[in-house]
Amino acid sequence: MTTAQQQLFIDGAYAAGAGAGAEPIAVRSPATGEHVGSFPRPTAADLDTAVAAAHRAQRDWAAVNVWDRAAASRRIADELDARRDALARLQTLEQGKPLAESVADVTEAAQLFRLHAEDAVRLNGETLLSRDSTKRMFTFHRPVGTWGVITPWNFPLLMFAEFAAPGLATGNALVVKPPENTPLTVLAAMEAVVAAGLPAGLVNVLPGDGAFGDALVRHRGIHAVGFIGSSATGAKITAAAGLKRSLMECSGNGPLVVLADADVAAAARAAVDGAYPCAGQVCCATERVVVHADVHDAFVAAVLRESERVVLGDPFDPATVLGPLNNEGVAAKMDRHLADARGRGARVLRGGGRRAGMPTELYYEFTVVDAVPEGSLLAKEESFGPVVPILTGRDEDDLLRIANDDALGLQGAVFTTSMKSAFRFVEELQVGQVIVNETNNWWDINMPFGGAGGRGTGWGRIGGKWTLLDMTDTRTGVISL
Ligand code: ADP
């Protein structure tokens, strides 16, 4: 990353911002503690400038033919692909996840720009039948305007793309606020946006803290808010956003349910596969496994065997599949959840704390906990670390009850060989998506990912044409003949 890119990105260019001269914010590698870059803290004046630029740009962009907007999206995808290795290395430096995961993230971000380019040219309206024979009614979709987008630190580039790709293709502009600890990849990606020839002002990037995010949400010029992050922060943002349009994707505590007739080896593999990517800092990671008592012992033994392949270490080492946690806050939360579980009689079968002798304190052992009590923090809250918490149920009804005893209805999974049970859990688990016979840490860019209503995990859908619908207004024309 060049020095020029370690700035804010406003109105199509890198800029020092109105606070130039003040001490820049340092970004440190979670893997080594080294300084990997910095950026200037944005001011209220910078926010005004970015919002004004977004308004100007968006007025013209909304009038651009959708095929030309789609072509720009495809060019952004090509420019991201061309920078895949550099962006992936930078993301691993600031985020800490294994390099192969960062490469996959950049690839997926580019795919999102292509997918939504195709979705946007098919975002047709409908003609509607009227009770009045002199009237003709039709709907069409228009951009909402300027979105304030607040992204998290687990997928710095991908979650930027999850809003930018559908937002731009449908004629919106964005002012994006990445977190202070992972701002660099998105800032560097702006070079791809410039190279793609996107009109200046449509995307602005101002990394900052929660207070700056709050100012962005409240800004009078921001018409809509996109957020991916914790439920606690999501609730504050919703309160600040008032009646602004919003798309909120918050915490998950998705259950992975193992029925008595399941392929236990496959379920164990899936439980482990769902717990270590991005060090478990994924909203649809394995947060709770609810296993039938009849297969409990076989399942636990298989999970312990599968855990042997989870190699913790330097995220740039190709042998590593589990890197450090991103920050002390999430590591301290793991400590808290495990202390609470131990205090309530849970059995830590593997791991259970930080590994000593590493370059930072953020390397958490891959952890397996059995006999997790239903009321414990591990069971009730999103732990966001590399842990497989195991709860047990005595029959299908009990498994469903425990699985649904979850205030965060994002995504779940069920392992069974019965078609009837599979359908029961798909329909009755109180989550947005249910994956059958695969880890619940699974998604596709062409599916509507998001929470079940009223369950503490937000609303709206990330993925496919559904995000385009969420980022546009459905408008109606009525012609009187
Ligand atoms: P964590 O608690 O793990 O840091 P958050 O959900 O708080 O995760 O962070 C997600 C994003 O929300 C980050 O970009 C963060 O800066 C931002 N943020 C935190 N607090 C607020 C707030 N009150 N208003 C707006 N954005 C916020």
Short mmCIF file of C-alpha atoms and ligand atoms in Angstrom, two decimals:
data_model
loop_
_atom_site.label_atom_id
_atom_site.label_comp_id
_atom_site.label_asym_id
_atom_site.label_seq_id
_atom_site.Cartn_x
_atom_site.Cartn_y
_atom_site.Cartn_z
CA MET A 1 0.00 0.00 0.00
CA THR A 2 1.39 3.39 -0.94
CA THR A 3 1.66 6.35 1.41
CA ALA A 4 -0.80 8.22 -0.82
CA GLN A 5 -3.42 5.55 -0.14
CA GLN A 6 -3.08 5.92 3.63
CA GLN A 7 -5.49 8.84 3.53
CA LEU A 8 -9.19 9.39 3.35
CA PHE A 9 -10.90 8.83 0.00
CA ILE A 10 -13.29 11.68 -0.82
CA ASP A 11 -14.85 12.75 -4.11
CA GLY A 12 -12.80 10.39 -6.24
CA ALA A 13 -9.36 11.12 -4.77
CA TYR A 14 -7.18 10.31 -1.79
CA ALA A 15 -7.09 13.29 0.56
CA ALA A 16 -5.44 14.17 3.87
CA GLY A 17 -8.72 15.67 5.10
CA ALA A 18 -9.42 18.76 7.15
CA GLY A 19 -7.56 17.34 10.14
CA ALA A 20 -4.25 17.13 8.24
CA GLY A 21 -1.32 17.64 10.57
CA ALA A 22 -2.90 15.84 13.52
CA GLU A 23 -1.36 12.54 14.64
CA PRO A 24 -2.53 9.81 12.22
CA ILE A 25 -4.26 6.67 13.56
CA ALA A 26 -1.91 3.69 13.49
CA VAL A 27 -3.06 0.26 12.31
CA ARG A 28 -1.27 -2.74 13.84
CA SER A 29 -1.04 -6.36 12.74
CA PRO A 30 -2.86 -8.69 15.15
CA ALA A 31 -0.34 -11.38 14.19
CA THR A 32 2.84 -9.50 15.06
CA GLY A 33 1.89 -6.18 16.63
CA GLU A 34 3.82 -4.39 13.89
CA HIS A 35 2.70 -1.05 12.50
CA VAL A 36 1.21 -1.81 9.06
CA GLY A 37 -0.17 1.57 8.05
CA SER A 38 -2.08 4.59 9.22
CA PHE A 39 -4.78 7.05 8.23
CA PRO A 40 -5.82 10.56 9.28
CA ARG A 41 -8.79 10.84 11.65
CA PRO A 42 -11.69 12.30 9.62
CA THR A 43 -13.38 15.47 10.86
CA ALA A 44 -16.98 16.72 10.70
CA ALA A 45 -15.90 18.93 7.78
CA ASP A 46 -14.61 15.87 5.90
CA LEU A 47 -17.94 14.17 6.44
CA ASP A 48 -19.79 17.20 5.05
CA THR A 49 -17.50 17.27 2.02
CA ALA A 50 -17.97 13.55 1.37
CA VAL A 51 -21.75 13.71 1.71
CA ALA A 52 -21.96 16.74 -0.59
CA ALA A 53 -19.80 14.96 -3.18
CA ALA A 54 -21.98 11.86 -2.91
CA HIS A 55 -25.14 13.92 -3.48
CA ARG A 56 -23.73 15.61 -6.57
CA ALA A 57 -22.48 12.34 -8.02
CA GLN A 58 -25.63 10.38 -7.20
CA ARG A 59 -27.95 12.79 -9.03
CA ASP A 60 -26.10 12.14 -12.29
CA TRP A 61 -25.52 8.44 -11.59
CA ALA A 62 -29.22 7.73 -11.09
CA ALA A 63 -29.82 9.06 -14.61
CA VAL A 64 -27.14 6.84 -16.17
CA ASN A 65 -28.46 3.92 -18.22
CA VAL A 66 -28.44 0.75 -16.08
CA TRP A 67 -26.35 -1.08 -18.70
CA ASP A 68 -23.63 1.54 -18.36
CA ARG A 69 -23.79 1.32 -14.57
CA ALA A 70 -23.49 -2.47 -14.87
CA ALA A 71 -20.48 -2.10 -17.17
CA ALA A 72 -18.78 0.07 -14.53
CA SER A 73 -19.46 -2.61 -11.92
CA ARG A 74 -17.84 -5.25 -14.12
CA ARG A 75 -14.79 -3.01 -14.60
CA ILE A 76 -14.49 -2.65 -10.82
CA ALA A 77 -14.60 -6.47 -10.57
CA ASP A 78 -11.80 -6.78 -13.15
CA GLU A 79 -9.67 -4.17 -11.37
CA LEU A 80 -10.15 -5.95 -8.02
CA ASP A 81 -9.15 -9.27 -9.60
CA ALA A 82 -6.04 -7.62 -11.05
CA ARG A 83 -5.03 -6.54 -7.53
CA ARG A 84 -6.07 -9.75 -5.77
CA ASP A 85 -2.70 -10.72 -4.30
CA ALA A 86 -1.80 -7.25 -3.03
CA LEU A 87 -5.23 -6.66 -1.49
CA ALA A 88 -5.28 -10.10 0.11
CA ARG A 89 -1.84 -9.59 1.68
CA LEU A 90 -2.88 -6.22 3.03
CA GLN A 91 -6.11 -7.63 4.45
CA THR A 92 -4.24 -10.43 6.22
CA LEU A 93 -1.76 -7.90 7.59
CA GLU A 94 -4.45 -5.78 9.20
CA GLN A 95 -7.09 -8.44 9.93
CA GLY A 96 -5.02 -11.49 10.88
CA LYS A 97 -6.90 -14.18 8.95
CA PRO A 98 -4.94 -16.79 6.94
CA LEU A 99 -3.84 -15.53 3.52
CA ALA A 100 -5.90 -18.13 1.61
CA GLU A 101 -9.05 -16.76 3.25
CA SER A 102 -8.14 -13.21 2.24
CA VAL A 103 -7.57 -14.34 -1.36
CA ALA A 104 -11.04 -15.94 -1.30
CA ASP A 105 -12.53 -12.72 0.12
CA VAL A 106 -11.10 -10.57 -2.69
CA THR A 107 -12.34 -13.07 -5.28
CA GLU A 108 -15.81 -13.04 -3.75
CA ALA A 109 -15.87 -9.24 -3.59
CA ALA A 110 -15.17 -9.11 -7.34
CA GLN A 111 -17.87 -11.73 -7.97
CA LEU A 112 -20.36 -9.57 -6.09
CA PHE A 113 -19.75 -6.66 -8.47
CA ARG A 114 -20.38 -9.00 -11.43
CA LEU A 115 -23.45 -10.62 -9.86
CA HIS A 116 -25.14 -7.34 -9.04
CA ALA A 117 -24.31 -5.89 -12.48
CA GLU A 118 -26.42 -8.74 -13.88
CA ASP A 119 -29.15 -8.42 -11.25
CA ALA A 120 -29.45 -4.66 -11.83
CA VAL A 121 -30.24 -4.92 -15.54
CA ARG A 122 -33.12 -7.27 -14.66
CA LEU A 123 -34.56 -5.21 -11.80
CA ASN A 124 -37.83 -4.84 -13.66
CA GLY A 125 -41.06 -3.40 -12.34
CA GLU A 126 -44.56 -4.83 -12.76
CA THR A 127 -47.81 -3.73 -14.30
CA LEU A 128 -50.66 -3.96 -11.84
CA LEU A 129 -54.35 -4.52 -12.41
CA SER A 130 -56.65 -1.81 -11.06
CA ARG A 131 -60.22 -1.89 -9.76
CA ASP A 132 -60.74 1.21 -11.93
CA SER A 133 -60.79 0.44 -15.67
CA THR A 134 -59.59 3.97 -16.51
CA LYS A 135 -56.33 3.49 -14.60
CA ARG A 136 -53.06 1.78 -15.53
CA MET A 137 -50.57 1.17 -12.72
CA PHE A 138 -46.92 0.15 -12.86
CA THR A 139 -44.01 -0.13 -10.43
CA PHE A 140 -40.35 0.66 -10.92
CA HIS A 141 -37.28 0.78 -8.66
CA ARG A 142 -35.32 3.91 -7.90
CA PRO A 143 -32.15 4.35 -5.83
CA VAL A 144 -32.71 5.57 -2.28
CA GLY A 145 -29.91 8.15 -2.59
CA THR A 146 -26.79 8.37 -0.41
CA TRP A 147 -26.09 5.47 1.93
CA GLY A 148 -23.98 5.69 5.07
CA VAL A 149 -22.33 2.29 5.31
CA ILE A 150 -20.66 1.03 8.50
CA THR A 151 -18.55 -2.08 8.05
CA PRO A 152 -16.94 -4.49 10.55
CA TRP A 153 -13.38 -5.77 10.90
CA ASN A 154 -13.91 -9.49 10.16
CA PHE A 155 -14.32 -9.17 6.37
CA PRO A 156 -12.97 -5.69 5.60
CA LEU A 157 -13.19 -5.86 1.81
CA LEU A 158 -16.08 -8.29 1.32
CA MET A 159 -18.50 -6.39 3.52
CA PHE A 160 -17.65 -3.15 1.76
CA ALA A 161 -18.50 -4.95 -1.52
CA GLU A 162 -21.74 -6.35 -0.08
CA PHE A 163 -23.10 -2.80 -0.01
CA ALA A 164 -21.08 -1.09 -2.73
CA ALA A 165 -21.82 -3.65 -5.47
CA PRO A 166 -25.64 -3.61 -5.19
CA GLY A 167 -25.70 0.07 -4.17
CA LEU A 168 -23.75 1.37 -7.17
CA ALA A 169 -25.44 -0.91 -9.69
CA THR A 170 -28.83 0.45 -8.62
CA GLY A 171 -27.77 4.12 -8.81
CA ASN A 172 -26.94 4.95 -5.19
CA ALA A 173 -23.87 6.72 -3.76
CA LEU A 174 -22.05 5.64 -0.59
CA VAL A 175 -20.12 7.17 2.28
CA VAL A 176 -18.38 4.21 3.90
CA LYS A 177 -16.92 4.01 7.40
CA PRO A 178 -14.60 1.06 7.96
CA PRO A 179 -13.41 0.38 11.52
CA GLU A 180 -10.23 1.98 12.77
CA ASN A 181 -8.38 -1.34 13.08
CA THR A 182 -9.03 -2.59 9.51
CA PRO A 183 -9.34 0.45 7.19
CA LEU A 184 -6.42 -0.18 4.86
CA THR A 185 -7.77 -2.80 2.45
CA VAL A 186 -10.84 -0.78 1.54
CA LEU A 187 -8.75 2.37 1.16
CA ALA A 188 -6.33 0.52 -1.13
CA ALA A 189 -9.27 -0.92 -3.11
CA MET A 190 -10.26 2.63 -4.06
CA GLU A 191 -7.41 2.49 -6.57
CA ALA A 192 -9.47 -0.20 -8.37
CA VAL A 193 -12.54 2.03 -8.26
CA VAL A 194 -10.57 4.92 -9.79
CA ALA A 195 -9.01 2.65 -12.44
CA ALA A 196 -12.50 1.40 -13.35
CA GLY A 197 -13.48 4.97 -14.21
CA LEU A 198 -16.31 5.24 -11.68
CA PRO A 199 -17.46 8.88 -11.50
CA ALA A 200 -15.92 10.80 -8.59
CA GLY A 201 -17.99 11.08 -5.42
CA LEU A 202 -20.03 7.88 -5.76
CA VAL A 203 -17.87 6.06 -3.20
CA ASN A 204 -16.19 7.83 -0.30
CA VAL A 205 -14.22 6.06 2.44
CA LEU A 206 -13.67 7.66 5.85
CA PRO A 207 -12.45 5.17 8.44
CA GLY A 208 -13.19 6.07 12.02
CA ASP A 209 -14.42 5.11 15.45
CA GLY A 210 -17.94 4.55 16.80
CA ALA A 211 -18.50 8.26 17.46
CA PHE A 212 -17.69 9.07 13.85
CA GLY A 213 -20.02 6.25 12.75
CA ASP A 214 -22.75 7.82 14.87
CA ALA A 215 -22.17 11.20 13.19
CA LEU A 216 -22.41 9.53 9.78
CA VAL A 217 -25.70 7.83 10.66
CA ARG A 218 -27.19 11.09 11.97
CA HIS A 219 -25.95 13.29 9.11
CA ARG A 220 -28.91 15.04 7.44
CA GLY A 221 -27.56 14.23 3.99
CA ILE A 222 -27.52 10.47 4.64
CA HIS A 223 -30.75 8.90 3.39
CA ALA A 224 -30.16 5.30 4.37
CA VAL A 225 -27.88 3.25 6.61
CA GLY A 226 -26.20 -0.07 5.90
CA PHE A 227 -24.58 -1.87 8.82
CA ILE A 228 -22.82 -5.16 9.46
CA GLY A 229 -21.59 -5.70 13.01
CA SER A 230 -22.64 -6.63 16.51
CA SER A 231 -26.27 -6.51 17.68
CA ALA A 232 -25.36 -4.11 20.51
CA THR A 233 -23.94 -1.58 18.04
CA GLY A 234 -26.76 -2.27 15.60
CA ALA A 235 -29.31 -1.28 18.25
CA LYS A 236 -27.50 2.05 18.85
CA ILE A 237 -27.35 2.72 15.12
CA THR A 238 -31.05 2.01 14.71
CA ALA A 239 -31.85 4.45 17.50
CA ALA A 240 -29.69 7.12 15.84
CA ALA A 241 -31.04 6.45 12.33
CA GLY A 242 -34.63 7.19 13.25
CA LEU A 243 -36.85 6.86 10.19
CA LYS A 244 -33.97 6.52 7.71
CA ARG A 245 -34.03 3.45 5.54
CA SER A 246 -31.73 0.73 6.91
CA LEU A 247 -30.29 -2.67 6.12
CA MET A 248 -28.95 -4.24 9.32
CA GLU A 249 -26.99 -7.49 9.51
CA CYS A 250 -25.95 -8.15 13.10
CA SER A 251 -24.81 -10.95 15.40
CA GLY A 252 -25.66 -14.63 15.03
CA ASN A 253 -25.69 -17.52 17.45
CA GLY A 254 -26.78 -20.09 14.93
CA PRO A 255 -27.31 -23.64 16.12
CA LEU A 256 -25.91 -26.66 14.31
CA VAL A 257 -28.29 -29.50 15.21
CA VAL A 258 -27.20 -33.15 15.04
CA LEU A 259 -30.11 -35.59 15.01
CA ALA A 260 -29.86 -39.25 16.05
CA ASP A 261 -29.91 -40.46 12.44
CA ALA A 262 -27.16 -38.06 11.27
CA ASP A 263 -23.91 -38.93 9.56
CA VAL A 264 -21.95 -38.17 12.73
CA ALA A 265 -18.54 -37.97 11.05
CA ALA A 266 -19.86 -35.42 8.54
CA ALA A 267 -21.54 -33.41 11.31
CA ALA A 268 -18.33 -33.32 13.34
CA ARG A 269 -16.32 -32.23 10.31
CA ALA A 270 -18.88 -29.47 9.64
CA ALA A 271 -18.90 -28.29 13.27
CA VAL A 272 -15.11 -27.86 13.17
CA ASP A 273 -15.14 -26.37 9.65
CA GLY A 274 -17.61 -23.77 10.88
CA ALA A 275 -15.58 -22.74 13.91
CA TYR A 276 -12.05 -21.89 12.76
CA PRO A 277 -12.31 -19.77 9.54
CA CYS A 278 -11.55 -16.13 10.35
CA ALA A 279 -10.84 -17.47 13.88
CA GLY A 280 -14.59 -17.92 14.42
CA GLN A 281 -15.22 -14.19 13.92
CA VAL A 282 -18.05 -14.81 11.45
CA CYS A 283 -21.72 -14.06 12.12
CA CYS A 284 -22.75 -17.54 10.89
CA ALA A 285 -19.88 -19.48 12.53
CA THR A 286 -20.48 -22.62 14.64
CA GLU A 287 -21.69 -20.86 17.76
CA ARG A 288 -23.63 -23.74 19.34
CA VAL A 289 -23.90 -27.43 18.50
CA VAL A 290 -27.03 -29.16 19.80
CA VAL A 291 -26.56 -32.92 19.60
CA HIS A 292 -28.93 -35.83 20.26
CA ALA A 293 -27.97 -37.78 23.41
CA ASP A 294 -27.80 -41.09 21.48
CA VAL A 295 -24.94 -39.88 19.25
CA HIS A 296 -23.33 -37.49 21.74
CA ASP A 297 -20.29 -39.61 22.62
CA ALA A 298 -19.51 -40.57 19.03
CA PHE A 299 -19.92 -36.94 17.96
CA VAL A 300 -17.62 -35.55 20.65
CA ALA A 301 -14.93 -38.11 19.83
CA ALA A 302 -15.18 -37.22 16.13
CA VAL A 303 -14.99 -33.46 16.86
CA LEU A 304 -11.80 -34.00 18.87
CA ARG A 305 -10.29 -36.02 16.01
CA GLU A 306 -11.26 -33.35 13.45
CA SER A 307 -9.77 -30.64 15.68
CA GLU A 308 -6.30 -32.09 15.18
CA ARG A 309 -6.11 -30.52 11.71
CA VAL A 310 -6.70 -26.99 13.01
CA VAL A 311 -3.21 -25.53 12.91
CA LEU A 312 -2.84 -22.25 14.81
CA GLY A 313 -0.09 -19.91 13.73
CA ASP A 314 1.26 -17.18 11.47
CA PRO A 315 -1.48 -16.29 8.97
CA PHE A 316 1.10 -15.99 6.18
CA ASP A 317 2.29 -19.59 6.73
CA PRO A 318 0.43 -21.83 4.21
CA ALA A 319 0.12 -24.56 6.90
CA THR A 320 -1.92 -22.24 9.16
CA VAL A 321 -5.71 -22.46 9.07
CA LEU A 322 -6.35 -20.57 12.33
CA GLY A 323 -4.80 -17.14 12.73
CA PRO A 324 -4.93 -14.75 15.68
CA LEU A 325 -8.12 -13.04 16.79
CA ASN A 326 -8.41 -9.53 15.43
CA ASN A 327 -8.40 -7.55 18.66
CA GLU A 328 -8.22 -7.70 22.43
CA GLY A 329 -11.94 -7.01 22.82
CA VAL A 330 -12.91 -10.23 21.10
CA ALA A 331 -10.20 -12.22 22.92
CA ALA A 332 -11.39 -10.89 26.28
CA LYS A 333 -14.96 -11.91 25.36
CA MET A 334 -13.76 -15.46 24.69
CA ASP A 335 -12.02 -15.46 28.10
CA ARG A 336 -15.26 -14.29 29.72
CA HIS A 337 -17.46 -16.85 27.97
CA LEU A 338 -15.11 -19.72 28.84
CA ALA A 339 -14.77 -18.66 32.48
CA ASP A 340 -18.56 -18.50 32.73
CA ALA A 341 -18.93 -21.97 31.15
CA ARG A 342 -16.31 -23.49 33.48
CA GLY A 343 -18.01 -21.88 36.46
CA ARG A 344 -21.28 -23.56 35.47
CA GLY A 345 -19.72 -27.00 35.16
CA ALA A 346 -19.03 -27.23 31.42
CA ARG A 347 -16.08 -29.45 30.40
CA VAL A 348 -13.32 -27.90 28.31
CA LEU A 349 -12.04 -30.84 26.27
CA ARG A 350 -9.50 -28.98 24.17
CA GLY A 351 -7.89 -25.54 24.16
CA GLY A 352 -9.66 -23.09 26.42
CA GLY A 353 -7.35 -20.08 26.35
CA ARG A 354 -4.63 -18.10 24.62
CA ARG A 355 -1.42 -19.76 23.46
CA ALA A 356 1.64 -18.52 25.30
CA GLY A 357 4.88 -17.56 23.57
CA MET A 358 3.29 -16.09 20.44
CA PRO A 359 4.16 -12.63 19.04
CA THR A 360 0.88 -11.20 20.41
CA GLU A 361 -1.72 -12.19 23.02
CA LEU A 362 -4.35 -12.75 20.32
CA TYR A 363 -3.63 -16.38 19.39
CA TYR A 364 -6.50 -18.39 20.81
CA GLU A 365 -6.33 -22.19 21.00
CA PHE A 366 -8.97 -24.08 19.03
CA THR A 367 -11.42 -24.92 21.79
CA VAL A 368 -14.02 -27.67 22.29
CA VAL A 369 -16.42 -27.41 25.26
CA ASP A 370 -18.87 -30.15 26.20
CA ALA A 371 -21.83 -30.12 28.63
CA VAL A 372 -22.45 -26.42 27.96
CA PRO A 373 -25.42 -25.36 30.14
CA GLU A 374 -28.33 -23.74 28.35
CA GLY A 375 -28.15 -20.51 30.35
CA SER A 376 -24.41 -19.92 29.87
CA LEU A 377 -22.87 -17.08 27.85
CA LEU A 378 -21.46 -19.60 25.35
CA ALA A 379 -25.00 -20.82 24.70
CA LYS A 380 -26.82 -17.48 24.78
CA GLU A 381 -24.47 -15.00 23.15
CA GLU A 382 -22.28 -14.76 20.10
CA SER A 383 -18.78 -15.79 21.24
CA PHE A 384 -17.02 -14.83 17.96
CA GLY A 385 -14.01 -17.06 18.56
CA PRO A 386 -12.62 -20.48 17.58
CA VAL A 387 -14.86 -22.60 19.79
CA VAL A 388 -17.24 -25.54 19.38
CA PRO A 389 -19.71 -25.41 22.31
CA ILE A 390 -21.71 -28.65 22.65
CA LEU A 391 -25.18 -28.91 24.22
CA THR A 392 -27.25 -32.10 24.38
CA GLY A 393 -30.95 -32.78 23.83
CA ARG A 394 -32.93 -35.96 24.47
CA ASP A 395 -35.25 -36.08 21.44
CA GLU A 396 -36.18 -34.09 18.33
CA ASP A 397 -38.58 -31.77 20.16
CA ASP A 398 -35.98 -31.07 22.83
CA LEU A 399 -33.30 -30.37 20.19
CA LEU A 400 -35.62 -27.94 18.42
CA ARG A 401 -36.51 -26.21 21.69
CA ILE A 402 -32.85 -25.73 22.66
CA ALA A 403 -31.90 -24.63 19.14
CA ASN A 404 -34.65 -22.01 19.11
CA ASP A 405 -33.84 -20.76 22.59
CA ASP A 406 -31.71 -18.13 20.90
CA ALA A 407 -32.33 -14.42 20.67
CA LEU A 408 -30.19 -14.15 17.51
CA GLY A 409 -31.98 -15.85 14.62
CA LEU A 410 -29.47 -15.54 11.81
CA GLN A 411 -28.53 -18.92 10.35
CA GLY A 412 -28.67 -22.57 11.44
CA ALA A 413 -27.85 -26.05 10.22
CA VAL A 414 -29.22 -29.53 10.75
CA PHE A 415 -27.64 -32.93 10.17
CA THR A 416 -30.09 -35.73 9.46
CA THR A 417 -30.72 -38.48 6.90
CA SER A 418 -34.49 -38.08 7.20
CA MET A 419 -36.22 -35.90 4.62
CA LYS A 420 -39.09 -35.33 7.04
CA SER A 421 -36.82 -34.12 9.86
CA ALA A 422 -34.84 -31.97 7.44
CA PHE A 423 -38.00 -30.16 6.37
CA ARG A 424 -39.19 -29.83 9.95
CA PHE A 425 -35.99 -28.04 10.97
CA VAL A 426 -35.82 -25.94 7.79
CA GLU A 427 -39.31 -24.71 8.52
CA GLU A 428 -39.23 -24.49 12.33
CA LEU A 429 -35.76 -23.21 13.20
CA GLN A 430 -36.23 -19.50 13.90
CA VAL A 431 -33.44 -18.29 11.63
CA GLY A 432 -33.16 -16.68 8.21
CA GLN A 433 -31.44 -19.65 6.52
CA VAL A 434 -31.14 -23.33 7.39
CA ILE A 435 -28.40 -25.44 5.83
CA VAL A 436 -29.02 -29.19 5.71
CA ASN A 437 -26.01 -31.51 6.05
CA GLU A 438 -23.40 -28.77 5.77
CA THR A 439 -21.77 -26.37 8.22
CA ASN A 440 -23.87 -23.34 9.11
CA ASN A 441 -20.80 -21.28 8.23
CA TRP A 442 -21.86 -21.48 4.58
CA TRP A 443 -23.36 -18.92 2.23
CA ASP A 444 -23.65 -18.02 -1.39
CA ILE A 445 -23.61 -14.54 -2.87
CA ASN A 446 -26.81 -15.36 -4.73
CA MET A 447 -28.92 -16.19 -1.67
CA PRO A 448 -30.82 -13.80 0.59
CA PHE A 449 -28.70 -13.88 3.76
CA GLY A 450 -30.16 -12.25 6.87
CA GLY A 451 -32.01 -12.75 10.12
CA ALA A 452 -35.47 -13.98 11.01
CA GLY A 453 -37.70 -11.10 12.09
CA GLY A 454 -37.61 -9.76 15.61
CA ARG A 455 -34.79 -12.03 16.78
CA GLY A 456 -32.08 -9.46 17.55
CA THR A 457 -30.06 -9.92 14.40
CA GLY A 458 -31.37 -7.19 12.15
CA TRP A 459 -33.33 -7.04 8.90
CA GLY A 460 -32.89 -6.86 5.17
CA ARG A 461 -31.03 -9.31 2.99
CA ILE A 462 -27.43 -9.44 1.86
CA GLY A 463 -27.08 -11.27 -1.45
CA GLY A 464 -28.74 -11.73 -4.81
CA LYS A 465 -31.52 -9.52 -6.11
CA TRP A 466 -32.86 -9.08 -2.56
CA THR A 467 -30.18 -6.52 -1.66
CA LEU A 468 -31.10 -4.55 -4.77
CA LEU A 469 -34.69 -4.45 -3.57
CA ASP A 470 -33.52 -3.37 -0.10
CA MET A 471 -31.35 -0.60 -1.54
CA THR A 472 -34.03 0.84 -3.81
CA ASP A 473 -37.50 2.28 -3.35
CA THR A 474 -40.33 0.53 -5.12
CA ARG A 475 -42.24 3.38 -6.74
CA THR A 476 -45.55 3.37 -8.55
CA GLY A 477 -46.88 5.28 -11.52
CA VAL A 478 -50.63 5.55 -12.14
CA ILE A 479 -51.91 6.70 -15.56
CA SER A 480 -55.51 7.86 -15.78
CA LEU A 481 -56.84 7.27 -19.30
P1 ADP B 1 -17.06 -4.70 17.75
O1 ADP B 1 -17.88 -4.46 18.98
O2 ADP B 1 -16.64 -6.08 17.63
O3 ADP B 1 -15.94 -3.73 17.51
P2 ADP B 1 -19.04 -3.34 16.30
O4 ADP B 1 -20.30 -3.96 15.85
O5 ADP B 1 -19.11 -2.40 17.45
O6 ADP B 1 -18.03 -4.50 16.55
O7 ADP B 1 -18.36 -2.59 15.08
C1 ADP B 1 -18.84 -2.60 13.77
C2 ADP B 1 -18.73 -1.21 13.19
O8 ADP B 1 -19.59 -0.34 13.89
C3 ADP B 1 -17.35 -0.60 13.27
O9 ADP B 1 -17.09 0.09 12.05
C4 ADP B 1 -17.48 0.37 14.43
O10 ADP B 1 -16.57 1.46 14.36
C5 ADP B 1 -18.89 0.86 14.23
N1 ADP B 1 -19.53 1.46 15.41
C6 ADP B 1 -19.32 1.18 16.72
N2 ADP B 1 -20.15 1.91 17.50
C7 ADP B 1 -20.91 2.68 16.67
C8 ADP B 1 -21.97 3.64 16.86
N3 ADP B 1 -22.42 3.96 18.07
N4 ADP B 1 -22.50 4.22 15.76
C9 ADP B 1 -22.08 3.89 14.53
N5 ADP B 1 -21.09 3.00 14.28
C10 ADP B 1 -20.51 2.39 15.33
#
